C-alpha positions as a printed NumPy array, in Angstrom:
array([[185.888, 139.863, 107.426],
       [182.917, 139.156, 104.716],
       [181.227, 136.005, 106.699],
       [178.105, 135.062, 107.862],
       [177.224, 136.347, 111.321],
       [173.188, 136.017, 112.251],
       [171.898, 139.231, 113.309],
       [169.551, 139.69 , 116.295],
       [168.228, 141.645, 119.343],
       [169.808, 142.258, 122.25 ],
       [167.5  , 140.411, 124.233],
       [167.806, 137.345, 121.573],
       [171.563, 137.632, 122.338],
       [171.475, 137.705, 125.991],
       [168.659, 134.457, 125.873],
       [171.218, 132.893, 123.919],
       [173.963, 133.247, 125.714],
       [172.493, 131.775, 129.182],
       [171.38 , 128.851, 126.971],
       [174.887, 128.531, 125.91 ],
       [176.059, 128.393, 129.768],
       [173.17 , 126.238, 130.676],
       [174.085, 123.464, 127.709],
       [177.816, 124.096, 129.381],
       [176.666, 123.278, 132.825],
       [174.33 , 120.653, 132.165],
       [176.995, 119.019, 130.349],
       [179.548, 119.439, 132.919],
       [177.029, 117.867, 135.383],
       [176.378, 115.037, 133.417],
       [180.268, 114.509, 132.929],
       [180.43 , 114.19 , 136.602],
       [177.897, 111.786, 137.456],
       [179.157, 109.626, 134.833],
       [182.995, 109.93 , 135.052],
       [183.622, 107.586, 138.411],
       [181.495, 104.635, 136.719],
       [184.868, 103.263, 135.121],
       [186.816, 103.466, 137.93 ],
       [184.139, 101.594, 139.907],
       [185.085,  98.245, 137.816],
       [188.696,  99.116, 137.111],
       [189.934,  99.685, 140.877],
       [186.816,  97.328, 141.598],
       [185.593, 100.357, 144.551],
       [182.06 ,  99.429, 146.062],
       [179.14 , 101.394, 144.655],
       [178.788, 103.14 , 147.891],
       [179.112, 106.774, 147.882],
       [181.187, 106.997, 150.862],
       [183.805, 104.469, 149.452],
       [183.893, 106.562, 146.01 ],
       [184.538, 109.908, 147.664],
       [186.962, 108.657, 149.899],
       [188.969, 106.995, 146.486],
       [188.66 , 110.55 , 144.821],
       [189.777, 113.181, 147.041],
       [192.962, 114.499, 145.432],
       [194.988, 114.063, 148.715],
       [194.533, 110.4  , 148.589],
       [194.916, 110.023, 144.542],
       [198.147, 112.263, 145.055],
       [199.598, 109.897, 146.931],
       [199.082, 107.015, 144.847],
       [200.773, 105.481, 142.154],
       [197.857, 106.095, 139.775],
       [196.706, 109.001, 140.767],
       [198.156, 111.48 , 138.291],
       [196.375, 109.48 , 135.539],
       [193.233, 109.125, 137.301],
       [193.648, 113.116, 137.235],
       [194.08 , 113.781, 133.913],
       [191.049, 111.079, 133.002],
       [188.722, 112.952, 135.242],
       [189.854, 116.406, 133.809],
       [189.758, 115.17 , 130.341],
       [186.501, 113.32 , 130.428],
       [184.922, 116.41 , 131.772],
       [186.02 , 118.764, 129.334],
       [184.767, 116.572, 127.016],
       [181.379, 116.083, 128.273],
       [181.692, 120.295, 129.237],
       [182.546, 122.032, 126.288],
       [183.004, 119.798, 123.11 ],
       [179.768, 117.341, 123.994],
       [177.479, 120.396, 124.945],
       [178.315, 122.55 , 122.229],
       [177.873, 119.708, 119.849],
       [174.066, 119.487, 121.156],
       [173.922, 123.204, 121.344],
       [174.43 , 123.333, 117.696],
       [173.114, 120.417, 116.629],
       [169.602, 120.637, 118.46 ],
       [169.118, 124.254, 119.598],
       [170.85 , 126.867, 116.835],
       [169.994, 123.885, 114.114],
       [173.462, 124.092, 112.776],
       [176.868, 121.847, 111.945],
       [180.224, 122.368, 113.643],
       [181.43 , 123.423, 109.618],
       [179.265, 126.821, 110.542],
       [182.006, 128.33 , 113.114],
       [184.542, 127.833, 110.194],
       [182.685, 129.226, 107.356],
       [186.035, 131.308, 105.932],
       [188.748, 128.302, 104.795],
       [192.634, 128.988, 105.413],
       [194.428, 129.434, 102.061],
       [197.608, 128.663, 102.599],
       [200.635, 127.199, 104.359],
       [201.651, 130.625, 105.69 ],
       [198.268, 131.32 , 107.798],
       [199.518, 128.461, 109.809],
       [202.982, 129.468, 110.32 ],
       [201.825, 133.213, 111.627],
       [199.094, 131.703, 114.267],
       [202.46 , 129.318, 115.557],
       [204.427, 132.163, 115.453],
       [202.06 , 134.517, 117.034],
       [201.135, 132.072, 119.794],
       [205.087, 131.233, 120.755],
       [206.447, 134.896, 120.343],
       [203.831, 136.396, 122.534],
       [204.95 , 134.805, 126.025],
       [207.675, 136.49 , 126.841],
       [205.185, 139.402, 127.138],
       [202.532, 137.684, 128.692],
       [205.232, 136.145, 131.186],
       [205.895, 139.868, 132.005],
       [201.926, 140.121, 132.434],
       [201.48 , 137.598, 134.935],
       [204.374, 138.955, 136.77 ],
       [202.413, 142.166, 137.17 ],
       [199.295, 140.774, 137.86 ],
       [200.423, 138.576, 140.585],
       [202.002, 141.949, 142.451],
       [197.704, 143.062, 142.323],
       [195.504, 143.573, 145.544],
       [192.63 , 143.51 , 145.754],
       [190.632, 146.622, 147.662],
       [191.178, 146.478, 151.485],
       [186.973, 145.499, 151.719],
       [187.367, 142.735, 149.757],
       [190.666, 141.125, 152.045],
       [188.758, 138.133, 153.113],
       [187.845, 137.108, 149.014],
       [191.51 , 137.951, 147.912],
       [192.614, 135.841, 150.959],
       [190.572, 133.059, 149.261],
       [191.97 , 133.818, 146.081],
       [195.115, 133.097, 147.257],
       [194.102, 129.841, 148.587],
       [193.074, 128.733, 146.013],
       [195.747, 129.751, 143.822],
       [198.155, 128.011, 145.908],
       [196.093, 124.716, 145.73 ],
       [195.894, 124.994, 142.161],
       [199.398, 125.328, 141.846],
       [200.016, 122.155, 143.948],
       [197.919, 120.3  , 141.662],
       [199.348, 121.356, 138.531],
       [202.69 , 120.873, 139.331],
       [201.664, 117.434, 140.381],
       [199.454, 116.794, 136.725],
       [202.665, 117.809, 134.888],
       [205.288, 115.864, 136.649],
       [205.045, 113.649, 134.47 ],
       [207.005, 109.919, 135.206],
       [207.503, 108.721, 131.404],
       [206.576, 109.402, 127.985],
       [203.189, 107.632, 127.72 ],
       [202.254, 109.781, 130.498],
       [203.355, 113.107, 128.648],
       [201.25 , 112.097, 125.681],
       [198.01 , 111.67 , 127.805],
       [198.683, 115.108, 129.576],
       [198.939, 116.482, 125.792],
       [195.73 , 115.069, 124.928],
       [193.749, 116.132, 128.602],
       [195.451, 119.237, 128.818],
       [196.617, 120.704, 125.597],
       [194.224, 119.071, 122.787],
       [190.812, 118.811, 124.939],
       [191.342, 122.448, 126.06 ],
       [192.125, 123.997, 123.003],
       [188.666, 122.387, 121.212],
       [186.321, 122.737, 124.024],
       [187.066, 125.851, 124.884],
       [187.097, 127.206, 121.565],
       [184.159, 126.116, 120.731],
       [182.449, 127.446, 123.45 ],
       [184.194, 130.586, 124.124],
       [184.83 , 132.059, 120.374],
       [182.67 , 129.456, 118.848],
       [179.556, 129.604, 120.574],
       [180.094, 133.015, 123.228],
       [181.864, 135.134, 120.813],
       [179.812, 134.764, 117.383],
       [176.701, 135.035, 119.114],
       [177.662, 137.653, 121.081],
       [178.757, 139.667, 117.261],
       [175.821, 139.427, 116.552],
       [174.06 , 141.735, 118.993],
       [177.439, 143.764, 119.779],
       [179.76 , 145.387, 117.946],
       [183.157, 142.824, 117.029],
       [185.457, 144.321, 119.508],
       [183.192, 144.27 , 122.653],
       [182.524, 140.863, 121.485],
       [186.009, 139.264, 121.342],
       [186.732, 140.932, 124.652],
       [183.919, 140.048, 126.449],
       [184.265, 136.301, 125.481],
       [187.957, 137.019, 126.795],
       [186.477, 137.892, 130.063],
       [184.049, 135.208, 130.54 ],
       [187.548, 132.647, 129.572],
       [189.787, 134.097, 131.736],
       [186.866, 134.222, 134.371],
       [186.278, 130.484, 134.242],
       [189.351, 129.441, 134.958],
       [189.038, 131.312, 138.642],
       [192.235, 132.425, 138.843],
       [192.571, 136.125, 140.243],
       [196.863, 135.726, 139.732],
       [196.462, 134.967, 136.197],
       [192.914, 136.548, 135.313],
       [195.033, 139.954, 132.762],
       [197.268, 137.554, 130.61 ],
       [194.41 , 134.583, 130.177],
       [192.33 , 137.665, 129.642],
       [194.76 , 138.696, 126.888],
       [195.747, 135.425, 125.639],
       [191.598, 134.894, 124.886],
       [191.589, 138.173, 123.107],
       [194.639, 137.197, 120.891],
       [192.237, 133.967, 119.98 ],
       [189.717, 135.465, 119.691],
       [190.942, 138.173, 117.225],
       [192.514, 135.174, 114.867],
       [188.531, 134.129, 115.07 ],
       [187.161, 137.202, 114.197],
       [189.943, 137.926, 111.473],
       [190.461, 134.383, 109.638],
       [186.732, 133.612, 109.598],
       [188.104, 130.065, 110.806],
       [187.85 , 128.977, 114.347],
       [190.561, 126.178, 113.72 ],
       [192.971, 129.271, 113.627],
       [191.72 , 129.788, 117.505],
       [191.764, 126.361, 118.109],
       [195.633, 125.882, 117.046],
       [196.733, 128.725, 118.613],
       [195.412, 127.515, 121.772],
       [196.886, 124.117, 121.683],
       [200.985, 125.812, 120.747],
       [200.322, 127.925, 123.993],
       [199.605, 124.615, 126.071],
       [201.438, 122.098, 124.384],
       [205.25 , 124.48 , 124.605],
       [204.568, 124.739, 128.065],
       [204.098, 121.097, 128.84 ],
       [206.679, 119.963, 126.451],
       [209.114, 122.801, 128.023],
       [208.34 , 121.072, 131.945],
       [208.815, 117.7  , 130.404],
       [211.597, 118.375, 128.822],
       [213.08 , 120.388, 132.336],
       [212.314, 116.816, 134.346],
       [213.926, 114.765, 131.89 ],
       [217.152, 116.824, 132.274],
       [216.891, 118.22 , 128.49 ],
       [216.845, 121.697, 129.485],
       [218.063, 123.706, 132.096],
       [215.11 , 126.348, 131.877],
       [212.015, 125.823, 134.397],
       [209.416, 127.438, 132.836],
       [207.174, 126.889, 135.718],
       [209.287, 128.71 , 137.747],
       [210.472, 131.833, 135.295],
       [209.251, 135.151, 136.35 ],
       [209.536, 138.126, 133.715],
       [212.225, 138.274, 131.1  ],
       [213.853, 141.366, 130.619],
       [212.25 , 144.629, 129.328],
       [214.452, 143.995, 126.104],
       [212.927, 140.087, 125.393],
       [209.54 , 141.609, 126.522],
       [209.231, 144.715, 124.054],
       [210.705, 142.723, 121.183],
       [208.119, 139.936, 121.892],
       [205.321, 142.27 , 121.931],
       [206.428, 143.808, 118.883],
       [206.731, 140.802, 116.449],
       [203.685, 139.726, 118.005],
       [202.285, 142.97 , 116.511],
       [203.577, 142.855, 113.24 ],
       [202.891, 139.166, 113.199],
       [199.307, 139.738, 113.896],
       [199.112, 142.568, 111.236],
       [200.572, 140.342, 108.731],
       [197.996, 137.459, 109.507],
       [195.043, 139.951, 108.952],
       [196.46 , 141.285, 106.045],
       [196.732, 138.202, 104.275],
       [193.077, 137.088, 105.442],
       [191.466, 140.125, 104.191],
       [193.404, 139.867, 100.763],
       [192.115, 136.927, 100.173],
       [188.119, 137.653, 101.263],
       [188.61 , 140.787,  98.565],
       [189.894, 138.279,  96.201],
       [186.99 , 136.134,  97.386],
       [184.341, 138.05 ,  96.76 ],
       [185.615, 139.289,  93.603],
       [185.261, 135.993,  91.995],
       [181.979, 135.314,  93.199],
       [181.112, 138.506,  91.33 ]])
């Protein structure tokens, strides 16, 4: 694609990078020493610290009545603070640019849209067959005691998830699709292929870049069960990044993959459907190959379209 990527050493790209993370962490800290002052006054908890931890460990919120919203608040307001707040100050005071920058390339047309929903919603029966296959992975026999933890951790996760998304009514559906589907997809879009990925072009080649910013996604999330199809999925993003010129392309396609899947578990609570998507394994080698090739030809289309219209592009501005 024919858009503005700044050029500069390797050593530049590295520095930048770090400062990236450190903007991330810094705001994630922040986030966290300011996230339990509302719930000081609204469940009137002393300002002690032992009173506050004791009101936050999951165990206890779990087993409340508010607890699942006190969740989602918590996650929200810290993806918030993590990845939309500090790459707003990234840009803003360090790289001296506006959030308009990531998107310099503008979407012509209804059909752009159409192809990134497609895309995202045809690609999971594939990617359901991925996570199959990397949950049947081990890791070597040295490194027992970390997959062991892994596990753990995995199976924690799980509990907490399921727990997030059982949701009781409507309004609470709506707040999960804000904290877990719209939050998500802009943060980490902006950091990831925003931020990671276009600095990263511009000391690598395009390729290494999109996958390495897959990496560092799929890595965050410190899941070893899912680690291959996040992987993949922030590859597919970050390919409709690198090929649209437009991160809102990215951004969309991240909030279809989240939003189905919480509308498909509320939907399964509420009796609408009989399919549990949290509970699906792999769909047959028919669905899966079919998937993965519209997917393909869905994905070919999309880039052929945006690189029509960059030709066209810069044959006006000639």
């Amino acid at each position: 694609m024919n858009y503005p990527i700044k050029r500069h050493s390797f050593s530049k790209g590295i520095s930048n990078s770090l400062i990236i993370i450190g903007f991330f962490l810094i705001g994630v800290a922040v986030a966290f020493l300011l996230v339990p002052l509302p719930l000081l006054f609204i469940f009137n908890i002393s300002f002690e610290a032992k009173a506050l931890t004791e009101f936050l460990q999951i165990d206890t919120l779990m087993e409340s009545n508010y607890g699942r919203l006190v969740l989602l608040y918590i996650q929200g307001f810290t993806a918030l603070g993590g990845f939309v707040l500090s790459s707003y100050l990234y840009l803003r005071f360090f790289s001296r640019e506006k959030l308009s920058d990531l998107s310099p390339v503008p979407v012509k047309g209804l059909l752009v849209w159409v192809l990134v929903v497609v895309i995202t919603l045809c690609v999971m029966p594939f990617t359901s067959w991925l996570i199959e296959w990397n949950s049947k992975l081990h890791f070597p026999a040295f490194l027992s005691e970390l997959e062991q933890w892994a596990l753990k951790k995995e199976q924690e996760l799980q509990v907490l998830t399921i727990y997030l998304t059982s949701f009781k009514d409507l309004g609470e559906f709506l707040v999960g699709l804000l904290v877990i589907a719209l939050i998500p997809a802009i943060g980490e879009e902006l950091l990831f292929r925003g931020l990671l990925q276009r600095n990263f072009q511009g000391f690598l080649n395009a390729h290494i870049a999109v996958w390495l910013s897959a990496i560092l996604f799929s890595a965050f999330h410190l899941q070893f069960l899912g680690f291959i199809p996040r992987m993949m999925l922030g590859a597919l993003f970050g390919y409709l990044y690198f090929w649209s010129g437009n991160l809102w392309t990215s951004v969309l396609a991240h909030f279809v993959n989240n939003a189905f899947t919480l509308s498909m578990i509320y939907l399964y609570h509420k009796s609408l459907v009989k399919f549990n998507i949290m509970e699906a394994g792999a769909m047959s080698s028919v669905w899966v190959l079919v998937s993965l090739l519209v997917t393909v030809i869905s994905l070919y289309n999309f880039r052929k379209i945006q690189i029509k219209d960059d030709i066209q592009s810069s044959s006006q501005k000639r």
